[in-house]
């Protein structure tokens, strides 16, 4: 039986952290069996090494090993990629295609980012785990496959289950054995070892002397958060190896290659923020729609009252409704009857053009009148008397007369035109 140390040498795994050693021990122990394994850890911790170890130590080591990044395959084609399809089953299916589960029969499939699988695909995967059966897209024939499934994820599947994005029964099928890989920030004693290993590898690759950290730079390297984990550390070592002419790396130089917060680098995917943002936008949209519906109902109600009672009686019945719909004062609304087809009387040509524009606006708000002719005439006579008295009192000054009547000057112009004053 392989030892942890021999596995580290074989797969070039650096570090002596107890959590890392425990993860490797689990991989060695479960490898001879066919039980499914779920590898959990942040992005960049090296989860892809565990399924390779399991496959190489299992009785399937002579079979095929296929690694599938579930998050990189479009939702519309992932079923075809995993389970295959028949010719003509969808647009572009010009021939029959074998899926990964059919190709890897007798081997191992590594499903990376399994938390990104669509729910429909999760149902198909559950059937494979339960009895080894699957159906190609566009086919009705059940096929059998004998594969070992190792899955990995950097999302919290319990949160995904609560939100309805991941099936609970599939989780328990996949996680017969959980293997947790610790983040790099929890393996402080291994960070400098890994940096030296990467520096040596890049020195050999680019045929140059290896870089070396000065003493004052080492503590900063160990205390840094490393949100991108091993992947970030490797990239930093490669950048410094290629770009720096000096082989001794100072603290200042090291800090210039490492972001101070690391917030934009890969880490555990947290969907709570995006879900909250989506819920907020949805609530705002609902509120806008409800407000629009309420405004429309108010407008319908006002129109109905105008058709039944005329503008004067609506003013008495529900002045607040008019204020809400049109945003005008009660007096302004009272005097704004729709203009009749009387001749236009103006003082000059510019006023003529203004009245013409006003007519176009007013025509959009015509309502059917059902009030008796006598009541309309009485209302008009009262308006005419009030306007005449106000104009006489203010010596023909329309602005002053409009202020006294409590209406806009525009409305007064329209009334003068309407009644041919």
One Martini backbone bead per residue (centre of mass of N, CA, C, O) as a GRO file, in nm:
protein
  421
    1UNK     BB    1   0.097   0.036   0.021
    2UNK     BB    2   0.071   0.352   0.002
    3UNK     BB    3   0.218   0.647   0.095
    4UNK     BB    4   0.222   0.973   0.156
    5UNK     BB    5   0.513   1.027   0.062
    6UNK     BB    6   0.493   0.882  -0.216
    7UNK     BB    7   0.265   1.056  -0.326
    8UNK     BB    8   0.408   1.327  -0.317
    9UNK     BB    9   0.634   1.248  -0.515
   10UNK     BB   10   0.455   1.151  -0.756
   11UNK     BB   11   0.265   1.442  -0.745
   12UNK     BB   12   0.409   1.695  -0.636
   13UNK     BB   13   0.365   1.736  -0.318
   14UNK     BB   14   0.369   2.013  -0.097
   15UNK     BB   15   0.391   1.935   0.243
   16UNK     BB   16   0.305   1.900   0.626
   17UNK     BB   17   0.021   1.929   0.680
   18UNK     BB   18  -0.217   1.765   0.858
   19UNK     BB   19  -0.462   1.814   0.664
   20UNK     BB   20  -0.321   1.717   0.411
   21UNK     BB   21  -0.249   1.433   0.510
   22UNK     BB   22  -0.542   1.344   0.563
   23UNK     BB   23  -0.641   1.367   0.271
   24UNK     BB   24  -0.441   1.156   0.155
   25UNK     BB   25  -0.528   0.918   0.330
   26UNK     BB   26  -0.816   0.900   0.223
   27UNK     BB   27  -0.744   0.851  -0.073
   28UNK     BB   28  -0.597   0.583  -0.024
   29UNK     BB   29  -0.835   0.426   0.118
   30UNK     BB   30  -1.063   0.466  -0.122
   31UNK     BB   31  -0.939   0.368  -0.392
   32UNK     BB   32  -1.015   0.045  -0.396
   33UNK     BB   33  -1.287   0.147  -0.424
   34UNK     BB   34  -1.632   0.262  -0.552
   35UNK     BB   35  -1.676   0.505  -0.403
   36UNK     BB   36  -1.783   0.812  -0.367
   37UNK     BB   37  -1.630   1.147  -0.404
   38UNK     BB   38  -1.585   1.458  -0.214
   39UNK     BB   39  -1.422   1.757  -0.297
   40UNK     BB   40  -1.318   2.014  -0.070
   41UNK     BB   41  -1.254   2.362  -0.166
   42UNK     BB   42  -1.090   2.608  -0.264
   43UNK     BB   43  -0.974   2.794  -0.499
   44UNK     BB   44  -0.643   2.664  -0.564
   45UNK     BB   45  -0.572   2.389  -0.375
   46UNK     BB   46  -0.574   2.109  -0.555
   47UNK     BB   47  -0.824   1.908  -0.625
   48UNK     BB   48  -0.718   1.752  -0.890
   49UNK     BB   49  -0.527   1.542  -0.734
   50UNK     BB   50  -0.718   1.339  -0.595
   51UNK     BB   51  -0.847   1.180  -0.840
   52UNK     BB   52  -0.570   1.081  -0.946
   53UNK     BB   53  -0.497   0.914  -0.702
   54UNK     BB   54  -0.745   0.729  -0.697
   55UNK     BB   55  -0.712   0.611  -0.983
   56UNK     BB   56  -0.410   0.500  -0.954
   57UNK     BB   57  -0.508   0.307  -0.690
   58UNK     BB   58  -0.701   0.154  -0.859
   59UNK     BB   59  -0.861  -0.094  -1.062
   60UNK     BB   60  -0.896   0.154  -1.293
   61UNK     BB   61  -0.606   0.252  -1.402
   62UNK     BB   62  -0.656   0.128  -1.708
   63UNK     BB   63  -0.859   0.324  -1.744
   64UNK     BB   64  -1.034   0.596  -1.788
   65UNK     BB   65  -0.963   0.953  -1.746
   66UNK     BB   66  -1.211   1.211  -1.676
   67UNK     BB   67  -1.223   1.565  -1.694
   68UNK     BB   68  -1.493   1.785  -1.575
   69UNK     BB   69  -1.611   2.114  -1.631
   70UNK     BB   70  -1.921   2.216  -1.540
   71UNK     BB   71  -1.887   2.540  -1.561
   72UNK     BB   72  -1.787   2.535  -1.886
   73UNK     BB   73  -2.065   2.420  -1.968
   74UNK     BB   74  -2.334   2.461  -2.125
   75UNK     BB   75  -2.656   2.396  -2.041
   76UNK     BB   76  -2.755   2.293  -2.337
   77UNK     BB   77  -2.488   2.064  -2.356
   78UNK     BB   78  -2.425   1.882  -2.101
   79UNK     BB   79  -2.590   1.625  -2.160
   80UNK     BB   80  -2.438   1.554  -2.419
   81UNK     BB   81  -2.153   1.533  -2.294
   82UNK     BB   82  -2.220   1.310  -2.075
   83UNK     BB   83  -2.453   1.114  -2.252
   84UNK     BB   84  -2.519   1.200  -2.522
   85UNK     BB   85  -2.642   1.158  -2.874
   86UNK     BB   86  -2.863   1.165  -3.127
   87UNK     BB   87  -2.948   1.185  -3.434
   88UNK     BB   88  -3.155   1.469  -3.451
   89UNK     BB   89  -3.223   1.574  -3.147
   90UNK     BB   90  -3.089   1.844  -3.255
   91UNK     BB   91  -2.956   2.120  -3.350
   92UNK     BB   92  -2.652   1.985  -3.494
   93UNK     BB   93  -2.718   1.669  -3.488
   94UNK     BB   94  -2.544   1.486  -3.733
   95UNK     BB   95  -2.459   1.276  -3.505
   96UNK     BB   96  -2.361   1.035  -3.313
   97UNK     BB   97  -2.283   1.059  -2.954
   98UNK     BB   98  -2.053   1.013  -2.710
   99UNK     BB   99  -2.029   1.016  -2.381
  100UNK     BB  100  -1.845   1.015  -2.098
  101UNK     BB  101  -1.988   0.762  -1.968
  102UNK     BB  102  -1.925   0.581  -2.214
  103UNK     BB  103  -1.615   0.620  -2.248
  104UNK     BB  104  -1.555   0.564  -1.917
  105UNK     BB  105  -1.594   0.272  -1.910
  106UNK     BB  106  -1.412   0.148  -1.630
  107UNK     BB  107  -1.356   0.423  -1.500
  108UNK     BB  108  -1.299   0.779  -1.441
  109UNK     BB  109  -1.487   1.063  -1.312
  110UNK     BB  110  -1.429   1.417  -1.301
  111UNK     BB  111  -1.637   1.657  -1.126
  112UNK     BB  112  -1.602   1.974  -1.166
  113UNK     BB  113  -1.807   2.190  -1.035
  114UNK     BB  114  -2.089   2.042  -0.945
  115UNK     BB  115  -2.263   2.296  -0.843
  116UNK     BB  116  -2.325   2.388  -1.164
  117UNK     BB  117  -2.542   2.200  -1.214
  118UNK     BB  118  -2.822   2.133  -1.343
  119UNK     BB  119  -3.110   1.989  -1.236
  120UNK     BB  120  -3.153   1.793  -1.476
  121UNK     BB  121  -2.866   1.669  -1.456
  122UNK     BB  122  -2.885   1.568  -1.164
  123UNK     BB  123  -3.091   1.345  -1.223
  124UNK     BB  124  -2.913   1.180  -1.414
  125UNK     BB  125  -2.675   1.140  -1.214
  126UNK     BB  126  -2.835   0.986  -0.996
  127UNK     BB  127  -2.892   0.736  -1.173
  128UNK     BB  128  -2.597   0.653  -1.208
  129UNK     BB  129  -2.536   0.616  -0.902
  130UNK     BB  130  -2.759   0.398  -0.843
  131UNK     BB  131  -2.749   0.201  -1.148
  132UNK     BB  132  -2.580   0.287  -1.414
  133UNK     BB  133  -2.791   0.470  -1.572
  134UNK     BB  134  -2.863   0.592  -1.913
  135UNK     BB  135  -2.973   0.856  -2.147
  136UNK     BB  136  -2.980   0.975  -2.436
  137UNK     BB  137  -3.024   1.229  -2.631
  138UNK     BB  138  -3.310   1.128  -2.812
  139UNK     BB  139  -3.357   0.869  -2.640
  140UNK     BB  140  -3.505   0.536  -2.512
  141UNK     BB  141  -3.241   0.395  -2.437
  142UNK     BB  142  -3.096   0.202  -2.200
  143UNK     BB  143  -2.783   0.245  -2.038
  144UNK     BB  144  -2.470   0.115  -1.932
  145UNK     BB  145  -2.239   0.194  -1.656
  146UNK     BB  146  -1.884   0.178  -1.523
  147UNK     BB  147  -1.822   0.422  -1.287
  148UNK     BB  148  -1.615   0.656  -1.124
  149UNK     BB  149  -1.705   0.915  -0.892
  150UNK     BB  150  -1.547   1.239  -0.876
  151UNK     BB  151  -1.601   1.526  -0.682
  152UNK     BB  152  -1.605   1.896  -0.698
  153UNK     BB  153  -1.602   2.193  -0.472
  154UNK     BB  154  -1.639   2.567  -0.379
  155UNK     BB  155  -1.919   2.532  -0.263
  156UNK     BB  156  -2.200   2.552  -0.059
  157UNK     BB  157  -2.425   2.296  -0.067
  158UNK     BB  158  -2.622   2.370   0.159
  159UNK     BB  159  -2.705   2.640   0.040
  160UNK     BB  160  -2.800   2.523  -0.234
  161UNK     BB  161  -3.025   2.348  -0.112
  162UNK     BB  162  -3.193   2.578   0.022
  163UNK     BB  163  -3.220   2.727  -0.278
  164UNK     BB  164  -3.268   2.489  -0.501
  165UNK     BB  165  -2.974   2.413  -0.665
  166UNK     BB  166  -2.953   2.136  -0.496
  167UNK     BB  167  -2.962   1.808  -0.443
  168UNK     BB  168  -2.977   1.617  -0.163
  169UNK     BB  169  -2.951   1.324  -0.276
  170UNK     BB  170  -2.691   1.385  -0.439
  171UNK     BB  171  -2.507   1.466  -0.212
  172UNK     BB  172  -2.514   1.186  -0.058
  173UNK     BB  173  -2.397   1.028  -0.302
  174UNK     BB  174  -2.124   1.187  -0.334
  175UNK     BB  175  -2.063   1.201   0.003
  176UNK     BB  176  -1.949   0.936   0.122
  177UNK     BB  177  -1.670   1.093   0.088
  178UNK     BB  178  -1.486   1.343   0.248
  179UNK     BB  179  -1.246   1.587   0.112
  180UNK     BB  180  -1.039   1.823   0.276
  181UNK     BB  181  -0.886   2.119   0.162
  182UNK     BB  182  -0.679   2.344   0.267
  183UNK     BB  183  -0.590   2.647   0.288
  184UNK     BB  184  -0.298   2.822   0.261
  185UNK     BB  185  -0.331   3.003   0.526
  186UNK     BB  186  -0.330   2.713   0.701
  187UNK     BB  187  -0.017   2.659   0.564
  188UNK     BB  188   0.242   2.827   0.661
  189UNK     BB  189   0.482   2.612   0.646
  190UNK     BB  190   0.434   2.570   0.317
  191UNK     BB  191   0.479   2.838   0.160
  192UNK     BB  192   0.791   2.852   0.125
  193UNK     BB  193   0.823   2.578  -0.010
  194UNK     BB  194   0.651   2.642  -0.259
  195UNK     BB  195   0.811   2.886  -0.358
  196UNK     BB  196   1.079   2.735  -0.404
  197UNK     BB  197   0.964   2.531  -0.605
  198UNK     BB  198   0.870   2.735  -0.819
  199UNK     BB  199   1.142   2.879  -0.860
  200UNK     BB  200   1.287   2.624  -0.966
  201UNK     BB  201   1.100   2.561  -1.207
  202UNK     BB  202   1.140   2.841  -1.355
  203UNK     BB  203   1.442   2.829  -1.384
  204UNK     BB  204   1.435   2.579  -1.569
  205UNK     BB  205   1.238   2.687  -1.787
  206UNK     BB  206   1.407   2.982  -1.834
  207UNK     BB  207   1.710   2.969  -1.783
  208UNK     BB  208   1.762   3.063  -1.468
  209UNK     BB  209   1.803   3.185  -1.182
  210UNK     BB  210   1.687   3.160  -0.878
  211UNK     BB  211   1.485   3.289  -0.663
  212UNK     BB  212   1.517   3.493  -0.350
  213UNK     BB  213   1.435   3.554  -0.031
  214UNK     BB  214   1.447   3.772   0.196
  215UNK     BB  215   1.412   3.781   0.530
  216UNK     BB  216   1.195   4.021   0.538
  217UNK     BB  217   0.987   3.866   0.330
  218UNK     BB  218   0.884   3.604   0.467
  219UNK     BB  219   0.666   3.701   0.672
  220UNK     BB  220   0.482   3.822   0.452
  221UNK     BB  221   0.430   3.558   0.301
  222UNK     BB  222   0.291   3.411   0.551
  223UNK     BB  223   0.063   3.645   0.616
  224UNK     BB  224  -0.068   3.621   0.370
  225UNK     BB  225  -0.382   3.524   0.252
  226UNK     BB  226  -0.431   3.379  -0.022
  227UNK     BB  227  -0.709   3.366  -0.199
  228UNK     BB  228  -0.575   3.183  -0.449
  229UNK     BB  229  -0.360   3.024  -0.334
  230UNK     BB  230  -0.152   2.829  -0.511
  231UNK     BB  231  -0.205   2.979  -0.776
  232UNK     BB  232  -0.107   3.256  -0.674
  233UNK     BB  233   0.176   3.174  -0.586
  234UNK     BB  234   0.271   3.077  -0.865
  235UNK     BB  235   0.229   3.343  -1.019
  236UNK     BB  236   0.419   3.516  -0.848
  237UNK     BB  237   0.677   3.352  -0.902
  238UNK     BB  238   0.673   3.390  -1.211
  239UNK     BB  239   0.682   3.696  -1.230
  240UNK     BB  240   0.943   3.742  -1.073
  241UNK     BB  241   1.127   3.560  -1.250
  242UNK     BB  242   1.082   3.730  -1.521
  243UNK     BB  243   1.095   4.053  -1.430
  244UNK     BB  244   1.338   4.017  -1.247
  245UNK     BB  245   1.684   4.076  -1.226
  246UNK     BB  246   1.690   4.017  -0.943
  247UNK     BB  247   1.727   3.733  -0.723
  248UNK     BB  248   1.677   3.919  -0.482
  249UNK     BB  249   1.391   3.948  -0.276
  250UNK     BB  250   1.226   4.196  -0.152
  251UNK     BB  251   0.974   4.333   0.022
  252UNK     BB  252   0.897   4.553  -0.184
  253UNK     BB  253   0.880   4.364  -0.427
  254UNK     BB  254   0.668   4.167  -0.319
  255UNK     BB  255   0.441   4.379  -0.267
  256UNK     BB  256   0.412   4.464  -0.574
  257UNK     BB  257   0.278   4.160  -0.644
  258UNK     BB  258   0.071   4.209  -0.399
  259UNK     BB  259  -0.226   4.250  -0.305
  260UNK     BB  260  -0.356   4.396  -0.022
  261UNK     BB  261  -0.651   4.235  -0.028
  262UNK     BB  262  -0.751   4.008  -0.250
  263UNK     BB  263  -1.063   4.045  -0.341
  264UNK     BB  264  -1.029   3.970  -0.670
  265UNK     BB  265  -0.973   3.690  -0.599
  266UNK     BB  266  -0.997   3.373  -0.568
  267UNK     BB  267  -1.265   3.203  -0.397
  268UNK     BB  268  -1.518   3.147  -0.224
  269UNK     BB  269  -1.830   3.104  -0.329
  270UNK     BB  270  -2.074   3.371  -0.291
  271UNK     BB  271  -2.436   3.406  -0.329
  272UNK     BB  272  -2.574   3.609  -0.133
  273UNK     BB  273  -2.533   3.881  -0.273
  274UNK     BB  274  -2.672   3.819  -0.543
  275UNK     BB  275  -2.942   3.742  -0.418
  276UNK     BB  276  -2.996   4.014  -0.283
  277UNK     BB  277  -2.987   4.185  -0.536
  278UNK     BB  278  -3.214   4.041  -0.681
  279UNK     BB  279  -3.435   4.091  -0.469
  280UNK     BB  280  -3.424   4.399  -0.483
  281UNK     BB  281  -3.493   4.432  -0.783
  282UNK     BB  282  -3.760   4.282  -0.768
  283UNK     BB  283  -3.902   4.469  -0.563
  284UNK     BB  284  -3.887   4.723  -0.736
  285UNK     BB  285  -4.046   4.615  -0.975
  286UNK     BB  286  -4.305   4.554  -0.823
  287UNK     BB  287  -4.359   4.844  -0.727
  288UNK     BB  288  -4.385   4.973  -1.004
  289UNK     BB  289  -4.621   4.798  -1.102
  290UNK     BB  290  -4.821   4.873  -0.875
  291UNK     BB  291  -4.820   5.178  -0.927
  292UNK     BB  292  -4.923   5.161  -1.218
  293UNK     BB  293  -5.187   5.021  -1.148
  294UNK     BB  294  -5.297   5.240  -0.961
  295UNK     BB  295  -5.294   5.472  -1.166
  296UNK     BB  296  -5.482   5.337  -1.370
  297UNK     BB  297  -5.728   5.313  -1.180
  298UNK     BB  298  -5.757   5.616  -1.126
  299UNK     BB  299  -5.802   5.700  -1.420
  300UNK     BB  300  -6.055   5.530  -1.466
  301UNK     BB  301  -6.225   5.657  -1.240
  302UNK     BB  302  -6.217   5.950  -1.344
  303UNK     BB  303  -6.340   5.898  -1.621
  304UNK     BB  304  -6.609   5.785  -1.520
  305UNK     BB  305  -6.696   6.040  -1.357
  306UNK     BB  306  -6.688   6.234  -1.596
  307UNK     BB  307  -6.903   6.082  -1.768
  308UNK     BB  308  -7.133   6.101  -1.544
  309UNK     BB  309  -7.087   6.419  -1.400
  310UNK     BB  310  -6.869   6.594  -1.465
  311UNK     BB  311  -6.632   6.820  -1.366
  312UNK     BB  312  -6.780   6.966  -1.134
  313UNK     BB  313  -6.869   6.709  -0.969
  314UNK     BB  314  -6.591   6.583  -0.935
  315UNK     BB  315  -6.478   6.814  -0.767
  316UNK     BB  316  -6.679   6.753  -0.528
  317UNK     BB  317  -6.628   6.444  -0.486
  318UNK     BB  318  -6.291   6.415  -0.597
  319UNK     BB  319  -6.020   6.610  -0.560
  320UNK     BB  320  -5.786   6.407  -0.489
  321UNK     BB  321  -5.786   6.248  -0.753
  322UNK     BB  322  -5.703   6.480  -0.938
  323UNK     BB  323  -5.439   6.548  -0.792
  324UNK     BB  324  -5.306   6.265  -0.838
  325UNK     BB  325  -5.322   6.251  -1.154
  326UNK     BB  326  -5.239   6.578  -1.231
  327UNK     BB  327  -5.119   6.779  -1.012
  328UNK     BB  328  -5.354   6.989  -0.937
  329UNK     BB  329  -5.547   7.225  -0.856
  330UNK     BB  330  -5.873   7.285  -0.792
  331UNK     BB  331  -5.906   7.550  -0.951
  332UNK     BB  332  -5.771   7.461  -1.216
  333UNK     BB  333  -5.967   7.224  -1.270
  334UNK     BB  334  -6.232   7.385  -1.276
  335UNK     BB  335  -6.148   7.574  -1.535
  336UNK     BB  336  -6.058   7.311  -1.721
  337UNK     BB  337  -6.220   7.314  -1.978
  338UNK     BB  338  -6.301   7.222  -2.277
  339UNK     BB  339  -6.276   7.341  -2.580
  340UNK     BB  340  -6.435   7.489  -2.816
  341UNK     BB  341  -6.518   7.591  -3.165
  342UNK     BB  342  -6.429   7.865  -3.144
  343UNK     BB  343  -6.304   8.145  -3.218
  344UNK     BB  344  -5.994   8.307  -3.243
  345UNK     BB  345  -5.870   8.543  -3.000
  346UNK     BB  346  -5.610   8.776  -3.062
  347UNK     BB  347  -5.343   9.014  -3.053
  348UNK     BB  348  -5.136   8.815  -3.197
  349UNK     BB  349  -4.947   8.587  -3.365
  350UNK     BB  350  -4.805   8.447  -3.123
  351UNK     BB  351  -5.068   8.373  -2.971
  352UNK     BB  352  -5.184   8.195  -3.191
  353UNK     BB  353  -4.963   7.972  -3.171
  354UNK     BB  354  -5.008   7.903  -2.873
  355UNK     BB  355  -5.305   7.812  -2.898
  356UNK     BB  356  -5.257   7.583  -3.099
  357UNK     BB  357  -5.083   7.412  -2.908
  358UNK     BB  358  -5.299   7.386  -2.687
  359UNK     BB  359  -5.508   7.232  -2.852
  360UNK     BB  360  -5.341   6.972  -2.889
  361UNK     BB  361  -5.327   6.903  -2.587
  362UNK     BB  362  -5.639   6.908  -2.518
  363UNK     BB  363  -5.740   6.679  -2.713
  364UNK     BB  364  -5.624   6.441  -2.518
  365UNK     BB  365  -5.874   6.527  -2.284
  366UNK     BB  366  -6.135   6.421  -2.390
  367UNK     BB  367  -6.476   6.407  -2.275
  368UNK     BB  368  -6.767   6.283  -2.211
  369UNK     BB  369  -7.089   6.444  -2.213
  370UNK     BB  370  -7.388   6.404  -1.976
  371UNK     BB  371  -7.481   6.670  -1.912
  372UNK     BB  372  -7.703   6.891  -1.902
  373UNK     BB  373  -7.741   7.183  -2.079
  374UNK     BB  374  -7.821   7.373  -1.849
  375UNK     BB  375  -7.580   7.325  -1.659
  376UNK     BB  376  -7.362   7.419  -1.854
  377UNK     BB  377  -7.460   7.710  -1.895
  378UNK     BB  378  -7.442   7.799  -1.599
  379UNK     BB  379  -7.137   7.750  -1.573
  380UNK     BB  380  -7.048   7.942  -1.798
  381UNK     BB  381  -7.170   8.201  -1.687
  382UNK     BB  382  -7.003   8.207  -1.429
  383UNK     BB  383  -6.728   8.219  -1.563
  384UNK     BB  384  -6.770   8.473  -1.730
  385UNK     BB  385  -6.826   8.666  -1.495
  386UNK     BB  386  -6.562   8.624  -1.342
  387UNK     BB  387  -6.368   8.706  -1.569
  388UNK     BB  388  -6.476   8.990  -1.627
  389UNK     BB  389  -6.439   9.109  -1.344
  390UNK     BB  390  -6.135   9.059  -1.325
  391UNK     BB  391  -6.052   9.225  -1.575
  392UNK     BB  392  -6.173   9.492  -1.484
  393UNK     BB  393  -6.023   9.516  -1.212
  394UNK     BB  394  -5.727   9.467  -1.380
  395UNK     BB  395  -5.731   9.619  -1.657
  396UNK     BB  396  -5.665   9.352  -1.853
  397UNK     BB  397  -5.474   9.186  -1.669
  398UNK     BB  398  -5.413   8.856  -1.693
  399UNK     BB  399  -5.221   8.775  -1.467
  400UNK     BB  400  -5.382   8.905  -1.235
  401UNK     BB  401  -5.649   8.757  -1.294
  402UNK     BB  402  -5.538   8.467  -1.258
  403UNK     BB  403  -5.452   8.503  -0.962
  404UNK     BB  404  -5.736   8.572  -0.853
  405UNK     BB  405  -5.871   8.296  -0.967
  406UNK     BB  406  -5.653   8.049  -0.933
  407UNK     BB  407  -5.510   8.038  -1.214
  408UNK     BB  408  -5.368   8.000  -1.500
  409UNK     BB  409  -5.276   8.185  -1.770
  410UNK     BB  410  -5.339   7.968  -1.976
  411UNK     BB  411  -5.631   7.919  -1.890
  412UNK     BB  412  -5.732   8.207  -1.944
  413UNK     BB  413  -5.675   8.211  -2.244
  414UNK     BB  414  -5.871   7.979  -2.310
  415UNK     BB  415  -6.130   8.117  -2.200
  416UNK     BB  416  -6.129   8.362  -2.380
  417UNK     BB  417  -6.148   8.198  -2.640
  418UNK     BB  418  -6.400   8.027  -2.576
  419UNK     BB  419  -6.590   8.302  -2.501
  420UNK     BB  420  -6.514   8.554  -2.662
  421UNK     BB  421  -6.376   8.816  -2.483
   0.00000   0.00000   0.00000
